């Protein structure tokens, strides 16, 4: 198992480099210029030194299709006393979508020993004088601009894949075991909750303790509890929407989801699918469309008269987008496309819309009388960053899939309450 590296100058476009440089100067006025290069990390399970024919194939796969091969085994950027080199790449413990596609191409070309291909970006930042002992503080001030902490990390001499992306990741496999709730009570559940990051809240702890101790009268396994944390979560079960509501001490007859569904009693009876599948649909119309003449091999498209219903589905991705705006929005678009495709016997995506509701923007250089600077959790992106990067992310996923974002909205609102 070993990793080969291929470097190529100019990781970013001129426009992107200039925009990044402007952001860096806002964070640190000493910044003067920025150069970039990309590095491909190619992991294989057969060779310590790649043969010439394999190396040639990888050059052909990894180089830009419309340029001369500029890949090199040696890095082109090296920092001097007035420069800082920052390398950002994907986290080691999961493969990116780009790696999956690249590895698939390699396997189709006979390079079935290629296991992973990841791409990092190297930033050479030049300052107005020697960096000296301030390098650590400088890097810390620039990192939030350069990387997504949820999906990326900084590559350093001590934190870089050498022979295997997983060499620094613990691979110990813990056997399943019984959690001693009958013997230790709730304390045992609290301990595994912290140990395995199950995210059980107070209600969950009470519920599962009672379920296993008093109802089932047996100890759960660690696997069962992990399953409960995922499949029985608010995200999966919608406890809040389906739960009983008490307002001002008075219980409501309907849950939130029942209130939403009740609107169908007072609207046009044109639904063909409602509250029972991944998307909803209304009555469509007959039209002529291109359809494949066969589905078990190559064949021509033919015109056919078909009946199609109209689908609409929505996907909220508030928490992921708040933590990682670009990636959170891309997966939100992906989830919506999945829902469209999986309704009934299958749907066809046509176009998407996107809406953004954020707090006070506090745009630099544009002070507004009704805005104020507010503290946000360290793991959350600021509203302005969410608005910019989430918009890029939603469009990026749709463009790669072939679905355009054709309209949307953006709302900025912030309020501070005394309590």
mmCIF file of C-alpha atoms in Angstrom:
data_model
loop_
_atom_site.group_PDB
_atom_site.id
_atom_site.type_symbol
_atom_site.label_atom_id
_atom_site.label_comp_id
_atom_site.label_asym_id
_atom_site.label_seq_id
_atom_site.Cartn_x
_atom_site.Cartn_y
_atom_site.Cartn_z
ATOM 1 C CA UNK A 1 0.000 0.000 0.000
ATOM 2 C CA UNK A 2 1.468 3.345 -0.993
ATOM 3 C CA UNK A 3 0.447 6.823 -2.154
ATOM 4 C CA UNK A 4 1.889 8.568 -5.198
ATOM 5 C CA UNK A 5 1.602 12.356 -5.560
ATOM 6 C CA UNK A 6 1.099 14.368 -8.723
ATOM 7 C CA UNK A 7 1.371 18.169 -8.600
ATOM 8 C CA UNK A 8 -0.045 20.673 -11.070
ATOM 9 C CA UNK A 9 0.213 24.478 -11.044
ATOM 10 C CA UNK A 10 -2.799 26.748 -10.944
ATOM 11 C CA UNK A 11 -5.464 25.041 -8.857
ATOM 12 C CA UNK A 12 -7.894 27.939 -9.145
ATOM 13 C CA UNK A 13 -9.087 30.272 -11.872
ATOM 14 C CA UNK A 14 -7.797 33.847 -11.953
ATOM 15 C CA UNK A 15 -11.163 35.164 -10.774
ATOM 16 C CA UNK A 16 -11.311 32.700 -7.867
ATOM 17 C CA UNK A 17 -7.712 33.449 -6.897
ATOM 18 C CA UNK A 18 -8.351 37.199 -6.874
ATOM 19 C CA UNK A 19 -11.532 36.783 -4.819
ATOM 20 C CA UNK A 20 -9.683 34.596 -2.325
ATOM 21 C CA UNK A 21 -6.806 37.054 -2.158
ATOM 22 C CA UNK A 22 -9.235 39.869 -1.343
ATOM 23 C CA UNK A 23 -10.748 37.823 1.486
ATOM 24 C CA UNK A 24 -7.285 37.016 2.844
ATOM 25 C CA UNK A 25 -6.297 40.684 2.833
ATOM 26 C CA UNK A 26 -9.436 41.516 4.787
ATOM 27 C CA UNK A 27 -8.414 38.930 7.406
ATOM 28 C CA UNK A 28 -4.724 39.890 7.375
ATOM 29 C CA UNK A 29 -3.599 43.208 5.806
ATOM 30 C CA UNK A 30 -0.030 41.869 5.487
ATOM 31 C CA UNK A 31 -1.029 39.511 2.660
ATOM 32 C CA UNK A 32 0.473 40.578 -0.668
ATOM 33 C CA UNK A 33 -0.015 37.761 -3.199
ATOM 34 C CA UNK A 34 -1.352 34.231 -3.622
ATOM 35 C CA UNK A 35 -0.228 31.279 -5.743
ATOM 36 C CA UNK A 36 -1.922 27.883 -5.882
ATOM 37 C CA UNK A 37 -1.291 24.365 -7.079
ATOM 38 C CA UNK A 38 -3.165 21.112 -6.772
ATOM 39 C CA UNK A 39 -1.900 17.751 -5.634
ATOM 40 C CA UNK A 40 -3.433 14.379 -6.519
ATOM 41 C CA UNK A 41 -2.970 11.671 -3.887
ATOM 42 C CA UNK A 42 -3.187 8.294 -5.649
ATOM 43 C CA UNK A 43 -3.384 5.280 -3.333
ATOM 44 C CA UNK A 44 -2.772 1.773 -4.696
ATOM 45 C CA UNK A 45 -2.518 -1.653 -3.072
ATOM 46 C CA UNK A 46 0.029 -3.276 -5.382
ATOM 47 C CA UNK A 47 3.126 -1.193 -6.114
ATOM 48 C CA UNK A 48 5.561 0.736 -3.966
ATOM 49 C CA UNK A 49 6.836 2.403 -7.135
ATOM 50 C CA UNK A 50 4.351 2.727 -9.975
ATOM 51 C CA UNK A 51 5.522 1.185 -13.287
ATOM 52 C CA UNK A 52 6.049 3.522 -16.248
ATOM 53 C CA UNK A 53 2.940 2.358 -18.111
ATOM 54 C CA UNK A 54 0.737 2.862 -15.040
ATOM 55 C CA UNK A 55 2.281 6.282 -14.447
ATOM 56 C CA UNK A 56 1.571 7.243 -18.059
ATOM 57 C CA UNK A 57 -2.080 6.181 -17.768
ATOM 58 C CA UNK A 58 -2.508 8.174 -14.564
ATOM 59 C CA UNK A 59 -0.991 11.243 -16.234
ATOM 60 C CA UNK A 60 -3.533 10.880 -19.031
ATOM 61 C CA UNK A 61 -6.426 10.463 -16.573
ATOM 62 C CA UNK A 62 -5.486 13.279 -14.194
ATOM 63 C CA UNK A 63 -4.266 16.002 -16.543
ATOM 64 C CA UNK A 64 -6.602 18.703 -17.810
ATOM 65 C CA UNK A 65 -8.176 17.434 -21.016
ATOM 66 C CA UNK A 66 -7.598 20.635 -23.014
ATOM 67 C CA UNK A 67 -4.016 21.412 -21.941
ATOM 68 C CA UNK A 68 -0.530 19.979 -22.176
ATOM 69 C CA UNK A 69 0.375 17.556 -19.397
ATOM 70 C CA UNK A 70 1.779 19.670 -16.524
ATOM 71 C CA UNK A 71 1.751 17.017 -13.821
ATOM 72 C CA UNK A 72 4.952 16.616 -11.846
ATOM 73 C CA UNK A 73 6.130 14.305 -9.081
ATOM 74 C CA UNK A 74 7.693 17.306 -7.320
ATOM 75 C CA UNK A 75 5.892 20.203 -5.683
ATOM 76 C CA UNK A 76 6.217 23.506 -7.494
ATOM 77 C CA UNK A 77 5.485 25.734 -4.509
ATOM 78 C CA UNK A 78 8.024 26.083 -1.703
ATOM 79 C CA UNK A 79 7.744 28.732 1.019
ATOM 80 C CA UNK A 80 10.537 31.150 1.955
ATOM 81 C CA UNK A 81 10.815 33.357 5.052
ATOM 82 C CA UNK A 82 8.105 35.784 3.910
ATOM 83 C CA UNK A 83 5.667 33.106 2.788
ATOM 84 C CA UNK A 84 3.341 30.516 4.292
ATOM 85 C CA UNK A 85 2.319 27.302 2.540
ATOM 86 C CA UNK A 86 -1.106 25.981 3.515
ATOM 87 C CA UNK A 87 -2.398 22.698 2.072
ATOM 88 C CA UNK A 88 -6.089 21.815 2.339
ATOM 89 C CA UNK A 89 -7.509 18.421 1.431
ATOM 90 C CA UNK A 90 -10.421 16.096 2.210
ATOM 91 C CA UNK A 91 -10.567 14.386 5.567
ATOM 92 C CA UNK A 92 -8.873 10.993 5.601
ATOM 93 C CA UNK A 93 -11.747 8.884 6.923
ATOM 94 C CA UNK A 94 -14.125 9.070 3.949
ATOM 95 C CA UNK A 95 -13.754 9.061 0.183
ATOM 96 C CA UNK A 96 -15.054 12.028 -1.785
ATOM 97 C CA UNK A 97 -17.446 11.690 -4.726
ATOM 98 C CA UNK A 98 -14.612 12.827 -6.984
ATOM 99 C CA UNK A 99 -12.438 9.972 -5.721
ATOM 100 C CA UNK A 100 -15.210 7.442 -6.361
ATOM 101 C CA UNK A 101 -15.556 8.603 -9.971
ATOM 102 C CA UNK A 102 -11.795 8.703 -10.557
ATOM 103 C CA UNK A 103 -11.275 5.226 -9.109
ATOM 104 C CA UNK A 104 -14.117 3.896 -11.269
ATOM 105 C CA UNK A 105 -12.408 5.292 -14.386
ATOM 106 C CA UNK A 106 -9.122 3.691 -13.338
ATOM 107 C CA UNK A 107 -10.789 0.310 -12.823
ATOM 108 C CA UNK A 108 -12.408 0.514 -16.258
ATOM 109 C CA UNK A 109 -8.928 1.069 -17.719
ATOM 110 C CA UNK A 110 -7.530 -2.005 -15.990
ATOM 111 C CA UNK A 111 -5.984 -0.211 -13.003
ATOM 112 C CA UNK A 112 -8.009 -2.193 -10.496
ATOM 113 C CA UNK A 113 -5.339 -1.771 -7.804
ATOM 114 C CA UNK A 114 -6.092 1.953 -7.480
ATOM 115 C CA UNK A 115 -8.077 2.388 -4.265
ATOM 116 C CA UNK A 116 -8.453 6.106 -3.815
ATOM 117 C CA UNK A 117 -7.613 9.378 -5.592
ATOM 118 C CA UNK A 118 -8.031 12.572 -3.597
ATOM 119 C CA UNK A 119 -7.241 16.152 -4.567
ATOM 120 C CA UNK A 120 -5.749 18.774 -2.260
ATOM 121 C CA UNK A 121 -5.135 22.467 -2.889
ATOM 122 C CA UNK A 122 -1.864 24.102 -1.869
ATOM 123 C CA UNK A 123 -1.869 27.849 -1.156
ATOM 124 C CA UNK A 124 1.409 29.824 -1.144
ATOM 125 C CA UNK A 125 0.667 33.132 0.590
ATOM 126 C CA UNK A 126 3.235 35.928 0.363
ATOM 127 C CA UNK A 127 3.416 38.631 3.049
ATOM 128 C CA UNK A 128 5.032 42.068 3.262
ATOM 129 C CA UNK A 129 7.927 40.755 5.324
ATOM 130 C CA UNK A 130 9.300 37.760 7.243
ATOM 131 C CA UNK A 131 6.657 35.655 8.933
ATOM 132 C CA UNK A 132 8.807 34.447 11.814
ATOM 133 C CA UNK A 133 7.075 33.187 14.958
ATOM 134 C CA UNK A 134 3.711 34.513 13.783
ATOM 135 C CA UNK A 135 3.175 31.635 11.336
ATOM 136 C CA UNK A 136 0.825 29.706 13.615
ATOM 137 C CA UNK A 137 -1.411 32.707 14.271
ATOM 138 C CA UNK A 138 -1.376 33.672 10.586
ATOM 139 C CA UNK A 139 -2.423 30.208 9.458
ATOM 140 C CA UNK A 140 -5.211 30.132 12.064
ATOM 141 C CA UNK A 141 -6.576 33.449 10.786
ATOM 142 C CA UNK A 142 -6.610 32.242 7.163
ATOM 143 C CA UNK A 143 -7.939 28.692 7.639
ATOM 144 C CA UNK A 144 -11.635 29.697 7.954
ATOM 145 C CA UNK A 145 -11.353 31.302 4.494
ATOM 146 C CA UNK A 146 -9.644 28.333 2.862
ATOM 147 C CA UNK A 147 -11.454 25.247 4.056
ATOM 148 C CA UNK A 148 -14.695 23.609 5.104
ATOM 149 C CA UNK A 149 -13.994 22.144 8.568
ATOM 150 C CA UNK A 150 -16.713 19.518 8.195
ATOM 151 C CA UNK A 151 -15.299 17.858 5.073
ATOM 152 C CA UNK A 152 -11.703 19.123 4.881
ATOM 153 C CA UNK A 153 -8.621 19.492 7.051
ATOM 154 C CA UNK A 154 -5.173 21.037 6.863
ATOM 155 C CA UNK A 155 -2.391 18.770 5.604
ATOM 156 C CA UNK A 156 0.832 19.275 7.569
ATOM 157 C CA UNK A 157 4.056 17.341 8.102
ATOM 158 C CA UNK A 158 2.404 15.516 10.996
ATOM 159 C CA UNK A 159 -1.040 15.248 9.444
ATOM 160 C CA UNK A 160 -0.698 13.966 5.902
ATOM 161 C CA UNK A 161 -1.425 10.597 4.259
ATOM 162 C CA UNK A 162 1.858 8.813 3.524
ATOM 163 C CA UNK A 163 1.083 5.222 2.564
ATOM 164 C CA UNK A 164 -2.616 4.902 3.328
ATOM 165 C CA UNK A 165 -5.397 7.437 3.920
ATOM 166 C CA UNK A 166 -6.597 5.355 6.830
ATOM 167 C CA UNK A 167 -3.229 4.907 8.542
ATOM 168 C CA UNK A 168 -4.051 7.563 11.171
ATOM 169 C CA UNK A 169 -7.659 6.437 11.573
ATOM 170 C CA UNK A 170 -8.432 3.875 14.252
ATOM 171 C CA UNK A 171 -9.555 0.620 12.655
ATOM 172 C CA UNK A 172 -10.222 -1.308 15.824
ATOM 173 C CA UNK A 173 -13.406 -3.327 15.538
ATOM 174 C CA UNK A 174 -15.305 -3.538 18.765
ATOM 175 C CA UNK A 175 -17.435 -6.633 19.235
ATOM 176 C CA UNK A 176 -21.124 -6.132 19.952
ATOM 177 C CA UNK A 177 -22.034 -6.395 23.596
ATOM 178 C CA UNK A 178 -24.922 -6.000 26.015
ATOM 179 C CA UNK A 179 -25.308 -2.664 27.766
ATOM 180 C CA UNK A 180 -26.110 -3.391 31.467
ATOM 181 C CA UNK A 181 -29.279 -1.321 31.896
ATOM 182 C CA UNK A 182 -30.922 -3.918 34.157
ATOM 183 C CA UNK A 183 -27.929 -3.879 36.491
ATOM 184 C CA UNK A 184 -26.877 -0.218 36.353
ATOM 185 C CA UNK A 185 -30.002 1.567 35.184
ATOM 186 C CA UNK A 186 -29.911 4.863 33.309
ATOM 187 C CA UNK A 187 -26.228 5.469 34.135
ATOM 188 C CA UNK A 188 -25.207 2.703 31.694
ATOM 189 C CA UNK A 189 -27.210 4.374 28.941
ATOM 190 C CA UNK A 190 -25.664 7.777 29.719
ATOM 191 C CA UNK A 191 -22.160 6.297 29.473
ATOM 192 C CA UNK A 192 -22.642 4.692 26.037
ATOM 193 C CA UNK A 193 -24.446 7.835 24.891
ATOM 194 C CA UNK A 194 -21.273 9.839 25.529
ATOM 195 C CA UNK A 195 -18.882 7.113 24.381
ATOM 196 C CA UNK A 196 -20.550 6.490 21.002
ATOM 197 C CA UNK A 197 -21.978 9.971 20.406
ATOM 198 C CA UNK A 198 -25.579 8.760 20.182
ATOM 199 C CA UNK A 199 -26.951 12.270 20.869
ATOM 200 C CA UNK A 200 -29.729 10.994 23.147
ATOM 201 C CA UNK A 201 -31.417 13.909 24.927
ATOM 202 C CA UNK A 202 -33.177 13.811 28.299
ATOM 203 C CA UNK A 203 -36.392 12.445 26.787
ATOM 204 C CA UNK A 204 -34.514 9.713 24.888
ATOM 205 C CA UNK A 205 -32.615 8.616 27.983
ATOM 206 C CA UNK A 206 -35.800 8.304 30.013
ATOM 207 C CA UNK A 207 -37.704 6.598 27.191
ATOM 208 C CA UNK A 208 -35.119 3.907 26.401
ATOM 209 C CA UNK A 209 -34.346 3.239 30.048
ATOM 210 C CA UNK A 210 -38.029 2.607 30.700
ATOM 211 C CA UNK A 211 -38.433 0.603 27.468
ATOM 212 C CA UNK A 212 -35.672 -1.903 28.162
ATOM 213 C CA UNK A 213 -35.850 -2.046 31.961
ATOM 214 C CA UNK A 214 -39.620 -2.087 32.552
ATOM 215 C CA UNK A 215 -41.244 -3.066 29.251
ATOM 216 C CA UNK A 216 -38.858 -5.433 27.448
ATOM 217 C CA UNK A 217 -37.068 -6.393 30.681
ATOM 218 C CA UNK A 218 -33.760 -7.134 29.008
ATOM 219 C CA UNK A 219 -30.453 -5.439 28.264
ATOM 220 C CA UNK A 220 -30.035 -3.820 24.827
ATOM 221 C CA UNK A 221 -26.937 -4.348 22.704
ATOM 222 C CA UNK A 222 -24.701 -1.489 21.599
ATOM 223 C CA UNK A 223 -25.839 -2.178 18.031
ATOM 224 C CA UNK A 224 -29.517 -1.797 18.975
ATOM 225 C CA UNK A 225 -28.849 1.529 20.676
ATOM 226 C CA UNK A 226 -26.928 2.830 17.676
ATOM 227 C CA UNK A 227 -29.854 1.806 15.480
ATOM 228 C CA UNK A 228 -32.269 3.605 17.807
ATOM 229 C CA UNK A 229 -30.155 6.752 17.645
ATOM 230 C CA UNK A 230 -30.391 6.788 13.845
ATOM 231 C CA UNK A 231 -33.755 5.288 12.860
ATOM 232 C CA UNK A 232 -35.719 6.645 15.793
ATOM 233 C CA UNK A 233 -34.314 10.168 15.624
ATOM 234 C CA UNK A 234 -36.273 13.350 14.996
ATOM 235 C CA UNK A 235 -34.836 13.445 11.485
ATOM 236 C CA UNK A 236 -36.261 10.026 10.671
ATOM 237 C CA UNK A 237 -39.434 9.902 12.756
ATOM 238 C CA UNK A 238 -40.475 13.578 12.933
ATOM 239 C CA UNK A 239 -41.475 13.375 16.584
ATOM 240 C CA UNK A 240 -41.979 17.117 16.750
ATOM 241 C CA UNK A 241 -44.332 17.257 13.762
ATOM 242 C CA UNK A 242 -46.245 14.159 14.854
ATOM 243 C CA UNK A 243 -46.230 14.799 18.588
ATOM 244 C CA UNK A 244 -49.006 16.130 20.787
ATOM 245 C CA UNK A 245 -49.082 19.912 21.110
ATOM 246 C CA UNK A 246 -49.947 21.903 24.214
ATOM 247 C CA UNK A 247 -50.345 25.676 23.827
ATOM 248 C CA UNK A 248 -50.868 27.870 26.904
ATOM 249 C CA UNK A 249 -51.685 24.757 28.893
ATOM 250 C CA UNK A 250 -54.368 23.590 26.484
ATOM 251 C CA UNK A 251 -53.808 20.466 24.328
ATOM 252 C CA UNK A 252 -54.455 20.772 20.605
ATOM 253 C CA UNK A 253 -56.553 18.147 18.867
ATOM 254 C CA UNK A 254 -54.171 17.840 15.898
ATOM 255 C CA UNK A 255 -50.427 17.479 15.517
ATOM 256 C CA UNK A 256 -48.519 19.822 13.204
ATOM 257 C CA UNK A 257 -48.393 17.241 10.420
ATOM 258 C CA UNK A 258 -52.145 16.648 10.779
ATOM 259 C CA UNK A 259 -52.773 20.382 10.530
ATOM 260 C CA UNK A 260 -50.732 20.519 7.341
ATOM 261 C CA UNK A 261 -52.466 17.497 5.864
ATOM 262 C CA UNK A 262 -55.868 18.884 6.845
ATOM 263 C CA UNK A 263 -55.472 21.653 4.260
ATOM 264 C CA UNK A 264 -56.267 19.045 1.602
ATOM 265 C CA UNK A 265 -59.888 19.038 2.781
ATOM 266 C CA UNK A 266 -60.288 22.616 1.569
ATOM 267 C CA UNK A 267 -58.417 22.582 -1.723
ATOM 268 C CA UNK A 268 -58.912 21.236 -5.244
ATOM 269 C CA UNK A 269 -59.171 17.415 -5.266
ATOM 270 C CA UNK A 270 -56.442 17.110 -7.877
ATOM 271 C CA UNK A 271 -53.807 15.226 -5.887
ATOM 272 C CA UNK A 272 -52.648 11.864 -7.165
ATOM 273 C CA UNK A 273 -50.030 11.458 -4.407
ATOM 274 C CA UNK A 274 -50.178 13.291 -1.070
ATOM 275 C CA UNK A 275 -48.411 12.674 2.236
ATOM 276 C CA UNK A 276 -47.693 9.055 1.329
ATOM 277 C CA UNK A 277 -44.493 9.028 -0.725
ATOM 278 C CA UNK A 278 -41.201 10.852 -1.168
ATOM 279 C CA UNK A 279 -42.905 13.615 -3.158
ATOM 280 C CA UNK A 280 -46.391 14.869 -3.897
ATOM 281 C CA UNK A 281 -48.076 14.931 -7.308
ATOM 282 C CA UNK A 282 -51.064 16.561 -8.957
ATOM 283 C CA UNK A 283 -52.998 15.505 -12.036
ATOM 284 C CA UNK A 284 -51.041 16.067 -15.213
ATOM 285 C CA UNK A 285 -51.815 15.640 -18.870
ATOM 286 C CA UNK A 286 -51.140 13.515 -21.931
ATOM 287 C CA UNK A 287 -48.200 14.506 -24.098
ATOM 288 C CA UNK A 288 -45.714 13.138 -26.592
ATOM 289 C CA UNK A 289 -42.320 12.249 -25.177
ATOM 290 C CA UNK A 290 -39.167 10.410 -26.184
ATOM 291 C CA UNK A 291 -38.922 6.984 -24.598
ATOM 292 C CA UNK A 292 -36.393 4.193 -24.911
ATOM 293 C CA UNK A 293 -37.517 1.408 -27.231
ATOM 294 C CA UNK A 294 -35.912 -1.261 -25.017
ATOM 295 C CA UNK A 295 -34.414 -1.442 -21.551
ATOM 296 C CA UNK A 296 -32.159 -4.503 -21.694
ATOM 297 C CA UNK A 297 -29.618 -3.213 -24.213
ATOM 298 C CA UNK A 298 -28.826 -0.454 -26.719
ATOM 299 C CA UNK A 299 -31.723 0.834 -28.766
ATOM 300 C CA UNK A 300 -33.242 3.921 -30.322
ATOM 301 C CA UNK A 301 -35.600 6.464 -28.760
ATOM 302 C CA UNK A 302 -39.147 6.572 -30.044
ATOM 303 C CA UNK A 303 -42.018 9.013 -29.685
ATOM 304 C CA UNK A 304 -44.834 7.831 -27.454
ATOM 305 C CA UNK A 305 -47.987 9.326 -26.014
ATOM 306 C CA UNK A 306 -47.736 9.221 -22.225
ATOM 307 C CA UNK A 307 -49.676 10.466 -19.210
ATOM 308 C CA UNK A 308 -47.486 12.405 -16.770
ATOM 309 C CA UNK A 309 -48.410 13.884 -13.404
ATOM 310 C CA UNK A 310 -46.650 16.958 -12.047
ATOM 311 C CA UNK A 311 -44.336 16.459 -9.062
ATOM 312 C CA UNK A 312 -43.157 18.933 -6.492
ATOM 313 C CA UNK A 313 -40.996 18.183 -3.487
ATOM 314 C CA UNK A 314 -39.125 20.256 -0.926
ATOM 315 C CA UNK A 315 -35.995 19.543 1.083
ATOM 316 C CA UNK A 316 -34.925 21.512 4.143
ATOM 317 C CA UNK A 317 -31.249 21.308 5.066
ATOM 318 C CA UNK A 318 -30.940 23.893 7.801
ATOM 319 C CA UNK A 319 -28.411 22.311 10.161
ATOM 320 C CA UNK A 320 -25.986 20.896 7.550
ATOM 321 C CA UNK A 321 -26.031 24.194 5.634
ATOM 322 C CA UNK A 322 -25.425 26.207 8.811
ATOM 323 C CA UNK A 323 -22.361 24.100 9.630
ATOM 324 C CA UNK A 324 -21.044 23.694 6.083
ATOM 325 C CA UNK A 325 -22.920 25.969 3.640
ATOM 326 C CA UNK A 326 -21.617 24.630 0.319
ATOM 327 C CA UNK A 327 -21.680 20.913 1.172
ATOM 328 C CA UNK A 328 -24.903 21.183 3.164
ATOM 329 C CA UNK A 329 -26.690 22.785 0.225
ATOM 330 C CA UNK A 330 -25.337 20.275 -2.300
ATOM 331 C CA UNK A 331 -26.630 17.329 -0.308
ATOM 332 C CA UNK A 332 -29.936 19.148 0.109
ATOM 333 C CA UNK A 333 -30.270 19.337 -3.672
ATOM 334 C CA UNK A 334 -29.250 15.684 -3.910
ATOM 335 C CA UNK A 335 -31.909 14.652 -1.394
ATOM 336 C CA UNK A 336 -34.590 16.487 -3.310
ATOM 337 C CA UNK A 337 -33.528 14.858 -6.585
ATOM 338 C CA UNK A 338 -33.629 11.468 -4.867
ATOM 339 C CA UNK A 339 -37.179 12.126 -3.671
ATOM 340 C CA UNK A 340 -38.326 13.091 -7.154
ATOM 341 C CA UNK A 341 -36.785 9.993 -8.699
ATOM 342 C CA UNK A 342 -38.249 7.612 -6.113
ATOM 343 C CA UNK A 343 -41.906 8.671 -6.131
ATOM 344 C CA UNK A 344 -44.317 6.042 -7.445
ATOM 345 C CA UNK A 345 -42.619 4.076 -10.216
ATOM 346 C CA UNK A 346 -40.092 6.870 -10.723
ATOM 347 C CA UNK A 347 -40.069 10.560 -11.572
ATOM 348 C CA UNK A 348 -38.007 12.770 -13.856
ATOM 349 C CA UNK A 349 -36.374 15.949 -12.454
ATOM 350 C CA UNK A 350 -36.910 19.039 -14.615
ATOM 351 C CA UNK A 351 -35.867 22.139 -12.679
ATOM 352 C CA UNK A 352 -35.206 23.296 -9.141
ATOM 353 C CA UNK A 353 -35.789 26.319 -6.968
ATOM 354 C CA UNK A 354 -33.876 27.441 -3.897
ATOM 355 C CA UNK A 355 -34.774 29.640 -0.939
ATOM 356 C CA UNK A 356 -32.521 31.106 1.742
ATOM 357 C CA UNK A 357 -33.624 32.549 5.093
ATOM 358 C CA UNK A 358 -30.693 33.934 7.077
ATOM 359 C CA UNK A 359 -29.921 36.383 9.840
ATOM 360 C CA UNK A 360 -28.407 39.857 9.608
ATOM 361 C CA UNK A 361 -25.847 39.902 6.801
ATOM 362 C CA UNK A 362 -23.433 42.556 8.150
ATOM 363 C CA UNK A 363 -21.856 43.033 4.715
ATOM 364 C CA UNK A 364 -18.354 44.548 5.123
ATOM 365 C CA UNK A 365 -18.346 48.225 4.132
ATOM 366 C CA UNK A 366 -22.159 48.402 4.074
ATOM 367 C CA UNK A 367 -23.336 49.335 7.551
ATOM 368 C CA UNK A 368 -27.105 49.321 7.929
ATOM 369 C CA UNK A 369 -28.908 51.064 10.841
ATOM 370 C CA UNK A 370 -31.127 48.079 11.607
ATOM 371 C CA UNK A 371 -28.279 45.521 11.774
ATOM 372 C CA UNK A 372 -25.980 44.691 14.666
ATOM 373 C CA UNK A 373 -23.090 42.270 15.153
ATOM 374 C CA UNK A 374 -24.248 39.090 16.864
ATOM 375 C CA UNK A 375 -22.337 36.140 18.263
ATOM 376 C CA UNK A 376 -22.873 32.773 16.598
ATOM 377 C CA UNK A 377 -21.727 29.309 17.723
ATOM 378 C CA UNK A 378 -18.195 28.611 16.552
ATOM 379 C CA UNK A 379 -19.341 25.691 14.424
ATOM 380 C CA UNK A 380 -21.905 27.813 12.531
ATOM 381 C CA UNK A 381 -21.186 29.883 9.425
ATOM 382 C CA UNK A 382 -22.181 33.543 9.408
ATOM 383 C CA UNK A 383 -25.327 34.518 7.447
ATOM 384 C CA UNK A 384 -23.401 36.204 4.623
ATOM 385 C CA UNK A 385 -21.264 33.109 4.087
ATOM 386 C CA UNK A 386 -24.361 30.894 4.120
ATOM 387 C CA UNK A 387 -26.065 33.059 1.515
ATOM 388 C CA UNK A 388 -23.072 32.996 -0.841
ATOM 389 C CA UNK A 389 -21.745 29.466 -0.440
ATOM 390 C CA UNK A 390 -25.095 27.678 -0.062
ATOM 391 C CA UNK A 391 -26.280 29.309 -3.272
ATOM 392 C CA UNK A 392 -23.119 28.070 -4.986
ATOM 393 C CA UNK A 393 -23.588 24.587 -3.545
ATOM 394 C CA UNK A 394 -27.214 24.154 -4.599
ATOM 395 C CA UNK A 395 -26.437 25.275 -8.144
ATOM 396 C CA UNK A 396 -23.241 23.218 -8.313
ATOM 397 C CA UNK A 397 -24.979 19.913 -7.564
ATOM 398 C CA UNK A 398 -27.846 20.683 -9.915
ATOM 399 C CA UNK A 399 -25.490 21.665 -12.725
ATOM 400 C CA UNK A 400 -23.483 18.463 -12.369
ATOM 401 C CA UNK A 401 -26.669 16.441 -12.438
ATOM 402 C CA UNK A 402 -28.221 18.373 -15.305
ATOM 403 C CA UNK A 403 -30.973 20.156 -13.402
ATOM 404 C CA UNK A 404 -30.972 23.994 -13.479
ATOM 405 C CA UNK A 405 -32.015 26.199 -10.580
ATOM 406 C CA UNK A 406 -34.490 28.524 -12.294
ATOM 407 C CA UNK A 407 -35.751 30.758 -9.474
ATOM 408 C CA UNK A 408 -35.780 31.271 -5.733
ATOM 409 C CA UNK A 409 -35.769 33.819 -2.934
ATOM 410 C CA UNK A 410 -33.540 35.195 -0.186
ATOM 411 C CA UNK A 411 -34.659 36.728 3.111
ATOM 412 C CA UNK A 412 -32.402 38.385 5.680
ATOM 413 C CA UNK A 413 -33.904 39.068 9.091
ATOM 414 C CA UNK A 414 -32.474 39.349 12.567
ATOM 415 C CA UNK A 415 -33.877 40.242 15.948
ATOM 416 C CA UNK A 416 -32.496 40.255 19.473
ATOM 417 C CA UNK A 417 -34.856 39.428 22.317
ATOM 418 C CA UNK A 418 -34.312 40.454 25.907
ATOM 419 C CA UNK A 419 -34.789 36.939 27.247
#
